[in-house]
């Protein structure tokens, strides 16, 4: 049932405040403002290394989590896509933690990578949406996302639910290791609990994004740029656009622009820059200026202050609410989903069933 929406994808995008709330409810206690994480067979305080493995959009959730684990828990983290990981004979430290992220719980490459990690002495923690699934069954610990059934082939609500579960886990790891002060736990929990409200606020800007998507639908190529924890959101924005609108798109770390992709920039290639005000804002904005100087059309996704500071040479602006940096990548995922959705609808593609794609990839 699509409710009032034309497509499952739209319904699922707009369900996000609710399902993120459901997912969070499993991992935080709002009354005493503490985390509530599943018991692990290993001690997070001493675990030597974390390996995160997934495919596609789920792998981008893993990439965001890498930034969180490193910042909050000061632990070394490796992220890889399952199809590469499973054959590259990875050397894993004894007693490490391996995290698998999958909406369906059935992705063949992810499951094979899980079995490799299991055979190499890793504790297996999976973040899955489908509880009755192969990946869930083969794991030592499961953290379920409570996104509900995701019908649209393009993953949206599962992604943001994966992100909040991973954020809770990263903070819990930091508390266990003492790299986060115990006194900060209530504030961090409150910040997580603000996510649904800010996602709803972001969704209320749908009509502006819809209008802009009409322009994006006319182009052949789009670049997405982000730094730090917005780099994976740039990758996700590009994947979402290409898979449902068939517009060629690439996500890049903003600092990589001058190492090649800037050669593509002209007035026909919109560049979507994700840069709320934070410690890296100025760096990303200077990359944005390089694009503008070469005649590129920039769509800037930022908060009010960031949009104002960026000046008036920006072609289009999408305003994000001002949020704590902890949850900023989750909020930034929403406008790139909406942009892809409306661009695809404008092009008249089959949004929920894009060509050549299956919801669950059970062959390698
Ligand atoms: C993109 C998308 C895919 C999946 C990937 C992993 O929108 O949906 O990239 O994220 O196939 O699928 P799961 O999460 O089921 O393992």
mmCIF file of C-alpha atoms and ligand atoms in Angstrom:
data_model
loop_
_atom_site.group_PDB
_atom_site.id
_atom_site.type_symbol
_atom_site.label_atom_id
_atom_site.label_comp_id
_atom_site.label_asym_id
_atom_site.label_seq_id
_atom_site.Cartn_x
_atom_site.Cartn_y
_atom_site.Cartn_z
ATOM 1 C CA UNK A 1 0.000 0.000 0.000
ATOM 2 C CA UNK A 2 1.508 3.294 -1.124
ATOM 3 C CA UNK A 3 -0.762 5.425 1.051
ATOM 4 C CA UNK A 4 -1.103 8.870 -0.543
ATOM 5 C CA UNK A 5 2.089 8.461 -2.505
ATOM 6 C CA UNK A 6 2.625 7.719 -6.185
ATOM 7 C CA UNK A 7 5.495 5.352 -5.523
ATOM 8 C CA UNK A 8 6.726 3.120 -2.721
ATOM 9 C CA UNK A 9 9.968 5.053 -2.802
ATOM 10 C CA UNK A 10 8.190 8.309 -1.917
ATOM 11 C CA UNK A 11 6.220 6.605 0.833
ATOM 12 C CA UNK A 12 9.421 5.132 2.228
ATOM 13 C CA UNK A 13 11.270 8.453 2.102
ATOM 14 C CA UNK A 14 8.464 10.151 4.002
ATOM 15 C CA UNK A 15 8.234 7.327 6.556
ATOM 16 C CA UNK A 16 11.750 8.049 7.749
ATOM 17 C CA UNK A 17 10.985 10.160 10.835
ATOM 18 C CA UNK A 18 8.771 7.370 12.130
ATOM 19 C CA UNK A 19 10.981 4.375 11.356
ATOM 20 C CA UNK A 20 14.148 6.099 12.536
ATOM 21 C CA UNK A 21 12.294 6.698 15.788
ATOM 22 C CA UNK A 22 11.326 3.015 15.996
ATOM 23 C CA UNK A 23 14.899 1.939 15.349
ATOM 24 C CA UNK A 24 16.311 4.352 17.915
ATOM 25 C CA UNK A 25 13.795 3.181 20.498
ATOM 26 C CA UNK A 26 15.609 -0.158 20.482
ATOM 27 C CA UNK A 27 19.024 1.307 21.166
ATOM 28 C CA UNK A 28 18.476 4.191 23.540
ATOM 29 C CA UNK A 29 16.493 4.688 26.702
ATOM 30 C CA UNK A 30 14.888 8.129 26.435
ATOM 31 C CA UNK A 31 13.903 8.249 30.096
ATOM 32 C CA UNK A 32 17.333 7.983 31.669
ATOM 33 C CA UNK A 33 19.088 9.127 28.465
ATOM 34 C CA UNK A 34 21.359 6.111 28.182
ATOM 35 C CA UNK A 35 22.284 3.784 25.358
ATOM 36 C CA UNK A 36 20.833 0.311 25.309
ATOM 37 C CA UNK A 37 23.011 -1.930 23.165
ATOM 38 C CA UNK A 38 22.878 -5.704 22.772
ATOM 39 C CA UNK A 39 25.367 -7.731 24.788
ATOM 40 C CA UNK A 40 28.415 -8.760 22.786
ATOM 41 C CA UNK A 41 30.541 -11.870 23.345
ATOM 42 C CA UNK A 42 33.627 -9.619 23.207
ATOM 43 C CA UNK A 43 34.569 -6.525 25.172
ATOM 44 C CA UNK A 44 34.244 -3.329 23.120
ATOM 45 C CA UNK A 45 36.778 -1.705 25.450
ATOM 46 C CA UNK A 46 39.576 -3.927 24.161
ATOM 47 C CA UNK A 47 38.494 -5.024 20.672
ATOM 48 C CA UNK A 48 41.559 -4.417 18.448
ATOM 49 C CA UNK A 49 39.920 -3.608 15.120
ATOM 50 C CA UNK A 50 36.591 -3.270 13.367
ATOM 51 C CA UNK A 51 35.888 -4.507 9.838
ATOM 52 C CA UNK A 52 32.687 -3.252 8.208
ATOM 53 C CA UNK A 53 31.357 -5.002 5.121
ATOM 54 C CA UNK A 54 28.292 -4.472 2.937
ATOM 55 C CA UNK A 55 27.215 -3.753 -0.641
ATOM 56 C CA UNK A 56 25.893 -0.616 -2.320
ATOM 57 C CA UNK A 57 23.964 1.811 -0.172
ATOM 58 C CA UNK A 58 24.539 -0.313 2.937
ATOM 59 C CA UNK A 59 28.294 0.022 2.349
ATOM 60 C CA UNK A 60 27.904 3.804 2.393
ATOM 61 C CA UNK A 61 26.256 3.525 5.806
ATOM 62 C CA UNK A 62 29.366 1.590 6.813
ATOM 63 C CA UNK A 63 31.588 4.338 5.461
ATOM 64 C CA UNK A 64 29.777 6.979 7.534
ATOM 65 C CA UNK A 65 30.159 4.702 10.559
ATOM 66 C CA UNK A 66 33.914 4.562 10.017
ATOM 67 C CA UNK A 67 34.104 8.299 10.665
ATOM 68 C CA UNK A 68 32.011 7.855 13.833
ATOM 69 C CA UNK A 69 34.013 4.914 15.202
ATOM 70 C CA UNK A 70 37.293 6.694 14.595
ATOM 71 C CA UNK A 71 36.151 9.988 16.087
ATOM 72 C CA UNK A 72 34.222 8.670 19.076
ATOM 73 C CA UNK A 73 35.979 5.403 19.871
ATOM 74 C CA UNK A 74 39.491 6.008 18.456
ATOM 75 C CA UNK A 75 39.533 2.526 16.984
ATOM 76 C CA UNK A 76 40.924 1.445 13.617
ATOM 77 C CA UNK A 77 38.162 0.642 11.169
ATOM 78 C CA UNK A 78 38.258 -0.789 7.720
ATOM 79 C CA UNK A 79 35.289 -0.648 5.353
ATOM 80 C CA UNK A 80 35.037 -2.728 2.211
ATOM 81 C CA UNK A 81 32.441 -3.810 -0.277
ATOM 82 C CA UNK A 82 31.642 -7.476 0.135
ATOM 83 C CA UNK A 83 32.408 -8.550 -3.445
ATOM 84 C CA UNK A 84 35.997 -7.336 -3.072
ATOM 85 C CA UNK A 85 36.488 -8.356 0.532
ATOM 86 C CA UNK A 86 35.462 -11.968 0.050
ATOM 87 C CA UNK A 87 38.263 -12.746 -2.426
ATOM 88 C CA UNK A 88 41.112 -10.562 -1.260
ATOM 89 C CA UNK A 89 42.404 -12.815 1.539
ATOM 90 C CA UNK A 90 42.110 -10.113 4.173
ATOM 91 C CA UNK A 91 44.366 -10.462 7.209
ATOM 92 C CA UNK A 92 42.214 -9.997 10.297
ATOM 93 C CA UNK A 93 43.473 -9.519 13.860
ATOM 94 C CA UNK A 94 42.351 -12.221 16.298
ATOM 95 C CA UNK A 95 39.407 -11.148 18.392
ATOM 96 C CA UNK A 96 38.276 -8.416 16.008
ATOM 97 C CA UNK A 97 34.715 -7.302 15.422
ATOM 98 C CA UNK A 98 33.198 -7.635 11.959
ATOM 99 C CA UNK A 99 30.044 -5.660 11.209
ATOM 100 C CA UNK A 100 27.772 -6.601 8.302
ATOM 101 C CA UNK A 101 25.089 -4.244 7.088
ATOM 102 C CA UNK A 102 22.208 -5.468 4.942
ATOM 103 C CA UNK A 103 18.597 -4.491 4.448
ATOM 104 C CA UNK A 104 17.548 -7.856 3.004
ATOM 105 C CA UNK A 105 19.950 -10.030 4.997
ATOM 106 C CA UNK A 106 20.300 -12.163 1.848
ATOM 107 C CA UNK A 107 22.964 -10.441 -0.247
ATOM 108 C CA UNK A 108 25.193 -13.287 -1.465
ATOM 109 C CA UNK A 109 28.510 -11.441 -1.358
ATOM 110 C CA UNK A 110 27.837 -10.042 2.103
ATOM 111 C CA UNK A 111 26.952 -13.491 3.405
ATOM 112 C CA UNK A 112 30.121 -14.994 1.906
ATOM 113 C CA UNK A 113 32.233 -12.245 3.495
ATOM 114 C CA UNK A 114 30.532 -12.936 6.827
ATOM 115 C CA UNK A 115 31.493 -16.608 6.607
ATOM 116 C CA UNK A 116 35.096 -15.672 5.847
ATOM 117 C CA UNK A 117 35.226 -13.428 8.923
ATOM 118 C CA UNK A 118 33.660 -16.115 11.061
ATOM 119 C CA UNK A 119 36.263 -18.630 9.904
ATOM 120 C CA UNK A 120 38.977 -16.087 10.758
ATOM 121 C CA UNK A 121 38.073 -15.554 14.381
ATOM 122 C CA UNK A 122 35.946 -12.431 14.170
ATOM 123 C CA UNK A 123 32.861 -11.763 16.238
ATOM 124 C CA UNK A 124 29.986 -11.159 13.831
ATOM 125 C CA UNK A 125 27.554 -8.311 14.425
ATOM 126 C CA UNK A 126 24.931 -7.705 11.769
ATOM 127 C CA UNK A 127 22.691 -4.760 11.146
ATOM 128 C CA UNK A 128 19.755 -6.194 9.229
ATOM 129 C CA UNK A 129 16.245 -5.104 8.434
ATOM 130 C CA UNK A 130 14.827 -8.561 7.743
ATOM 131 C CA UNK A 131 15.068 -10.571 10.969
ATOM 132 C CA UNK A 132 14.391 -13.935 9.336
ATOM 133 C CA UNK A 133 17.357 -13.856 6.982
ATOM 134 C CA UNK A 134 20.545 -15.773 6.248
ATOM 135 C CA UNK A 135 22.840 -13.004 7.471
ATOM 136 C CA UNK A 136 20.859 -12.648 10.712
ATOM 137 C CA UNK A 137 20.979 -16.401 11.291
ATOM 138 C CA UNK A 138 24.744 -16.640 10.853
ATOM 139 C CA UNK A 139 25.577 -13.735 13.188
ATOM 140 C CA UNK A 140 26.658 -13.711 16.830
ATOM 141 C CA UNK A 141 24.746 -10.514 17.518
ATOM 142 C CA UNK A 142 22.008 -8.783 15.552
ATOM 143 C CA UNK A 143 21.048 -5.154 15.658
ATOM 144 C CA UNK A 144 17.822 -4.902 13.734
ATOM 145 C CA UNK A 145 16.758 -1.827 11.902
ATOM 146 C CA UNK A 146 13.038 -1.326 12.252
ATOM 147 C CA UNK A 147 12.440 0.299 8.897
ATOM 148 C CA UNK A 148 9.557 -2.046 8.055
ATOM 149 C CA UNK A 149 9.332 -3.662 4.611
ATOM 150 C CA UNK A 150 11.244 -1.705 1.984
ATOM 151 C CA UNK A 151 9.549 -2.280 -1.379
ATOM 152 C CA UNK A 152 11.199 0.325 -3.609
ATOM 153 C CA UNK A 153 14.335 -1.167 -5.137
ATOM 154 C CA UNK A 154 16.331 1.942 -4.216
ATOM 155 C CA UNK A 155 17.145 1.806 -0.530
ATOM 156 C CA UNK A 156 16.101 4.889 1.451
ATOM 157 C CA UNK A 157 14.596 4.298 4.888
ATOM 158 C CA UNK A 158 16.749 1.214 5.493
ATOM 159 C CA UNK A 159 19.842 3.397 4.971
ATOM 160 C CA UNK A 160 18.943 6.061 7.525
ATOM 161 C CA UNK A 161 17.863 3.401 10.031
ATOM 162 C CA UNK A 162 21.231 1.657 9.522
ATOM 163 C CA UNK A 163 22.889 4.988 10.225
ATOM 164 C CA UNK A 164 21.166 5.591 13.561
ATOM 165 C CA UNK A 165 21.885 2.047 14.722
ATOM 166 C CA UNK A 166 25.549 2.487 13.773
ATOM 167 C CA UNK A 167 25.727 5.881 15.485
ATOM 168 C CA UNK A 168 24.427 4.309 18.704
ATOM 169 C CA UNK A 169 26.979 1.503 18.401
ATOM 170 C CA UNK A 170 29.862 3.913 17.773
ATOM 171 C CA UNK A 171 28.924 6.016 20.795
ATOM 172 C CA UNK A 172 28.557 2.868 22.907
ATOM 173 C CA UNK A 173 32.022 1.774 21.767
ATOM 174 C CA UNK A 174 33.444 5.176 22.710
ATOM 175 C CA UNK A 175 31.857 4.983 26.157
ATOM 176 C CA UNK A 176 33.236 1.471 26.668
ATOM 177 C CA UNK A 177 36.721 2.601 25.676
ATOM 178 C CA UNK A 178 36.605 5.789 27.711
ATOM 179 C CA UNK A 179 37.198 7.930 24.631
ATOM 180 C CA UNK A 180 33.804 9.500 25.317
ATOM 181 C CA UNK A 181 33.290 10.910 28.792
ATOM 182 C CA UNK A 182 30.430 9.110 30.567
ATOM 183 C CA UNK A 183 29.026 12.540 31.432
ATOM 184 C CA UNK A 184 28.434 13.143 27.702
ATOM 185 C CA UNK A 185 26.144 10.147 27.251
ATOM 186 C CA UNK A 186 22.847 11.967 27.982
ATOM 187 C CA UNK A 187 23.665 14.782 25.553
ATOM 188 C CA UNK A 188 24.633 12.354 22.787
ATOM 189 C CA UNK A 189 21.493 10.295 23.376
ATOM 190 C CA UNK A 190 19.365 13.450 23.221
ATOM 191 C CA UNK A 191 21.080 14.398 19.957
ATOM 192 C CA UNK A 192 20.254 10.999 18.458
ATOM 193 C CA UNK A 193 16.670 11.346 19.623
ATOM 194 C CA UNK A 194 16.393 14.660 17.765
ATOM 195 C CA UNK A 195 17.024 12.898 14.435
ATOM 196 C CA UNK A 196 13.373 12.162 13.533
ATOM 197 C CA UNK A 197 12.348 15.788 14.131
ATOM 198 C CA UNK A 198 15.150 17.134 11.945
ATOM 199 C CA UNK A 199 14.451 14.566 9.224
ATOM 200 C CA UNK A 200 10.821 15.750 9.236
ATOM 201 C CA UNK A 201 11.991 19.345 8.962
ATOM 202 C CA UNK A 202 14.182 18.410 6.007
ATOM 203 C CA UNK A 203 11.272 16.583 4.353
ATOM 204 C CA UNK A 204 9.160 19.728 4.642
ATOM 205 C CA UNK A 205 11.436 21.273 1.975
ATOM 206 C CA UNK A 206 10.279 18.694 -0.549
ATOM 207 C CA UNK A 207 8.578 21.158 -2.904
ATOM 208 C CA UNK A 208 11.754 23.237 -3.356
ATOM 209 C CA UNK A 209 13.779 20.121 -4.099
ATOM 210 C CA UNK A 210 11.033 18.958 -6.471
ATOM 211 C CA UNK A 211 11.310 22.210 -8.438
ATOM 212 C CA UNK A 212 15.078 21.900 -8.715
ATOM 213 C CA UNK A 213 14.856 18.246 -9.769
ATOM 214 C CA UNK A 214 13.110 19.358 -12.969
ATOM 215 C CA UNK A 215 16.378 21.034 -13.986
ATOM 216 C CA UNK A 216 18.521 18.086 -12.933
ATOM 217 C CA UNK A 217 16.330 15.757 -14.995
ATOM 218 C CA UNK A 218 17.501 17.554 -18.164
ATOM 219 C CA UNK A 219 21.220 16.870 -17.767
ATOM 220 C CA UNK A 220 23.401 13.926 -18.722
ATOM 221 C CA UNK A 221 25.956 13.946 -15.906
ATOM 222 C CA UNK A 222 26.016 15.103 -12.285
ATOM 223 C CA UNK A 223 28.844 15.232 -9.757
ATOM 224 C CA UNK A 224 28.317 15.019 -5.984
ATOM 225 C CA UNK A 225 30.991 16.319 -3.615
ATOM 226 C CA UNK A 226 31.381 15.980 0.143
ATOM 227 C CA UNK A 227 34.160 15.831 2.728
ATOM 228 C CA UNK A 228 34.504 13.740 5.861
ATOM 229 C CA UNK A 229 31.230 12.075 6.824
ATOM 230 C CA UNK A 230 29.514 13.818 3.898
ATOM 231 C CA UNK A 231 31.726 12.010 1.383
ATOM 232 C CA UNK A 232 29.702 8.783 1.747
ATOM 233 C CA UNK A 233 26.522 10.862 1.370
ATOM 234 C CA UNK A 234 27.924 12.183 -1.925
ATOM 235 C CA UNK A 235 28.452 8.566 -3.024
ATOM 236 C CA UNK A 236 24.918 7.701 -1.942
ATOM 237 C CA UNK A 237 23.433 10.711 -3.761
ATOM 238 C CA UNK A 238 25.162 9.675 -6.973
ATOM 239 C CA UNK A 239 24.094 6.034 -6.645
ATOM 240 C CA UNK A 240 20.478 6.995 -5.958
ATOM 241 C CA UNK A 241 20.339 9.325 -8.950
ATOM 242 C CA UNK A 242 21.926 6.920 -11.410
ATOM 243 C CA UNK A 243 19.945 3.864 -10.383
ATOM 244 C CA UNK A 244 16.490 5.398 -10.693
ATOM 245 C CA UNK A 245 16.852 8.261 -13.188
ATOM 246 C CA UNK A 246 19.604 6.694 -15.346
ATOM 247 C CA UNK A 247 21.451 10.010 -15.259
ATOM 248 C CA UNK A 248 25.175 9.397 -15.009
ATOM 249 C CA UNK A 249 26.385 10.562 -11.605
ATOM 250 C CA UNK A 250 29.544 10.231 -9.578
ATOM 251 C CA UNK A 251 30.307 10.965 -5.965
ATOM 252 C CA UNK A 252 33.734 12.294 -5.046
ATOM 253 C CA UNK A 253 35.545 13.401 -1.947
ATOM 254 C CA UNK A 254 35.664 17.180 -2.425
ATOM 255 C CA UNK A 255 39.454 17.213 -2.094
ATOM 256 C CA UNK A 256 39.818 14.740 -4.953
ATOM 257 C CA UNK A 257 38.187 17.134 -7.413
ATOM 258 C CA UNK A 258 41.453 18.655 -8.570
ATOM 259 C CA UNK A 259 42.977 15.206 -9.071
ATOM 260 C CA UNK A 260 40.894 14.496 -12.131
ATOM 261 C CA UNK A 261 37.142 15.057 -12.118
ATOM 262 C CA UNK A 262 37.406 18.845 -12.367
ATOM 263 C CA UNK A 263 38.222 18.242 -16.045
ATOM 264 C CA UNK A 264 34.552 17.320 -16.500
ATOM 265 C CA UNK A 265 33.208 20.558 -15.081
ATOM 266 C CA UNK A 266 31.356 22.894 -17.418
ATOM 267 C CA UNK A 267 27.909 24.502 -17.491
ATOM 268 C CA UNK A 268 26.305 21.191 -18.470
ATOM 269 C CA UNK A 269 27.426 19.203 -15.421
ATOM 270 C CA UNK A 270 25.713 20.314 -12.214
ATOM 271 C CA UNK A 271 27.846 19.783 -9.122
ATOM 272 C CA UNK A 272 25.975 19.025 -5.926
ATOM 273 C CA UNK A 273 28.014 20.069 -2.908
ATOM 274 C CA UNK A 274 27.080 18.810 0.560
ATOM 275 C CA UNK A 275 28.580 21.186 3.121
ATOM 276 C CA UNK A 276 26.823 22.192 6.325
ATOM 277 C CA UNK A 277 28.907 24.494 8.526
ATOM 278 C CA UNK A 278 31.442 22.452 10.476
ATOM 279 C CA UNK A 279 35.218 22.163 10.833
ATOM 280 C CA UNK A 280 35.584 21.226 7.139
ATOM 281 C CA UNK A 281 33.118 23.744 5.682
ATOM 282 C CA UNK A 282 35.745 26.214 4.435
ATOM 283 C CA UNK A 283 37.704 23.458 2.723
ATOM 284 C CA UNK A 284 34.688 22.181 0.830
ATOM 285 C CA UNK A 285 33.589 25.705 -0.074
ATOM 286 C CA UNK A 286 36.990 26.419 -1.600
ATOM 287 C CA UNK A 287 36.532 23.314 -3.787
ATOM 288 C CA UNK A 288 33.099 24.656 -4.673
ATOM 289 C CA UNK A 289 34.664 27.983 -5.715
ATOM 290 C CA UNK A 290 36.981 26.083 -8.078
ATOM 291 C CA UNK A 291 33.891 24.605 -9.733
ATOM 292 C CA UNK A 292 32.206 28.007 -10.031
ATOM 293 C CA UNK A 293 35.386 29.553 -11.458
ATOM 294 C CA UNK A 294 35.194 26.982 -14.281
ATOM 295 C CA UNK A 295 31.626 27.835 -15.137
ATOM 296 C CA UNK A 296 30.142 24.924 -13.186
ATOM 297 C CA UNK A 297 26.609 25.113 -11.821
ATOM 298 C CA UNK A 298 26.651 24.391 -8.099
ATOM 299 C CA UNK A 299 23.748 23.104 -6.036
ATOM 300 C CA UNK A 300 24.754 23.703 -2.425
ATOM 301 C CA UNK A 301 23.191 21.648 0.362
ATOM 302 C CA UNK A 302 23.957 23.414 3.642
ATOM 303 C CA UNK A 303 22.413 25.112 6.650
ATOM 304 C CA UNK A 304 21.233 28.741 6.593
ATOM 305 C CA UNK A 305 24.605 30.088 7.709
ATOM 306 C CA UNK A 306 26.486 27.938 5.198
ATOM 307 C CA UNK A 307 24.235 29.055 2.330
ATOM 308 C CA UNK A 308 24.635 32.719 3.282
ATOM 309 C CA UNK A 309 28.407 32.489 3.585
ATOM 310 C CA UNK A 310 28.694 30.743 0.213
ATOM 311 C CA UNK A 311 27.648 33.879 -1.678
ATOM 312 C CA UNK A 312 25.376 34.420 -4.657
ATOM 313 C CA UNK A 313 27.270 32.613 -7.388
ATOM 314 C CA UNK A 314 25.742 29.350 -6.315
ATOM 315 C CA UNK A 315 23.216 28.179 -8.917
ATOM 316 C CA UNK A 316 20.748 26.601 -6.455
ATOM 317 C CA UNK A 317 20.573 26.179 -2.701
ATOM 318 C CA UNK A 318 18.935 23.528 -0.533
ATOM 319 C CA UNK A 319 18.628 24.464 3.108
ATOM 320 C CA UNK A 320 19.197 21.879 5.819
ATOM 321 C CA UNK A 321 18.241 22.470 9.424
ATOM 322 C CA UNK A 322 21.157 23.366 11.708
ATOM 323 C CA UNK A 323 21.958 20.146 13.569
ATOM 324 C CA UNK A 324 24.674 18.611 15.722
ATOM 325 C CA UNK A 325 27.518 17.242 13.520
ATOM 326 C CA UNK A 326 26.825 13.760 14.931
ATOM 327 C CA UNK A 327 23.557 13.467 13.004
ATOM 328 C CA UNK A 328 24.347 15.818 10.098
ATOM 329 C CA UNK A 329 25.142 13.016 7.608
ATOM 330 C CA UNK A 330 21.781 11.390 8.363
ATOM 331 C CA UNK A 331 19.924 14.637 7.685
ATOM 332 C CA UNK A 332 21.994 15.244 4.520
ATOM 333 C CA UNK A 333 20.872 11.878 3.126
ATOM 334 C CA UNK A 334 17.295 13.174 2.807
ATOM 335 C CA UNK A 335 17.761 15.909 0.160
ATOM 336 C CA UNK A 336 19.811 13.592 -2.081
ATOM 337 C CA UNK A 337 17.058 10.971 -1.880
ATOM 338 C CA UNK A 338 14.387 13.545 -2.761
ATOM 339 C CA UNK A 339 16.436 14.978 -5.606
ATOM 340 C CA UNK A 340 16.936 11.534 -7.147
ATOM 341 C CA UNK A 341 13.289 10.631 -6.678
ATOM 342 C CA UNK A 342 11.888 13.771 -8.300
ATOM 343 C CA UNK A 343 14.450 13.712 -11.119
ATOM 344 C CA UNK A 344 13.422 10.134 -11.902
ATOM 345 C CA UNK A 345 9.707 11.001 -11.794
ATOM 346 C CA UNK A 346 10.370 13.971 -14.090
ATOM 347 C CA UNK A 347 12.104 11.631 -16.542
ATOM 348 C CA UNK A 348 9.261 9.147 -16.343
ATOM 349 C CA UNK A 349 11.345 6.146 -15.341
ATOM 350 C CA UNK A 350 9.987 3.205 -13.356
ATOM 351 C CA UNK A 351 11.040 4.547 -9.959
ATOM 352 C CA UNK A 352 10.183 1.532 -7.821
ATOM 353 C CA UNK A 353 11.434 -1.055 -10.327
ATOM 354 C CA UNK A 354 14.407 0.460 -12.153
ATOM 355 C CA UNK A 355 15.644 -1.488 -15.156
ATOM 356 C CA UNK A 356 18.198 -4.262 -14.611
ATOM 357 C CA UNK A 357 17.987 -4.108 -10.797
ATOM 358 C CA UNK A 358 16.664 -6.539 -8.196
ATOM 359 C CA UNK A 359 15.773 -5.727 -4.611
ATOM 360 C CA UNK A 360 17.755 -8.574 -3.194
ATOM 361 C CA UNK A 361 20.973 -9.697 -4.881
ATOM 362 C CA UNK A 362 21.251 -13.385 -3.995
ATOM 363 C CA UNK A 363 23.760 -14.241 -6.725
ATOM 364 C CA UNK A 364 27.292 -12.909 -6.855
HETATM 365 C C1 LIG B 1 20.791 0.994 -3.697
HETATM 366 C C2 LIG B 1 20.512 -0.337 -3.169
HETATM 367 C C3 LIG B 1 21.596 -1.361 -3.195
HETATM 368 C C4 LIG B 1 21.604 -2.154 -1.882
HETATM 369 C C5 LIG B 1 22.593 -3.314 -1.970
HETATM 370 C C6 LIG B 1 22.685 -4.073 -0.669
HETATM 371 O O1 LIG B 1 19.693 1.827 -3.556
HETATM 372 O O2 LIG B 1 19.422 -0.599 -2.711
HETATM 373 O O3 LIG B 1 22.842 -0.777 -3.440
HETATM 374 O O4 LIG B 1 21.915 -1.282 -0.843
HETATM 375 O O5 LIG B 1 22.225 -4.170 -2.997
HETATM 376 O O6 LIG B 1 21.481 -4.699 -0.353
HETATM 377 P P1 LIG B 1 21.204 -5.252 1.097
HETATM 378 O O7 LIG B 1 21.191 -4.071 2.025
HETATM 379 O O8 LIG B 1 19.868 -5.933 1.032
HETATM 380 O O9 LIG B 1 22.322 -6.184 1.444
#
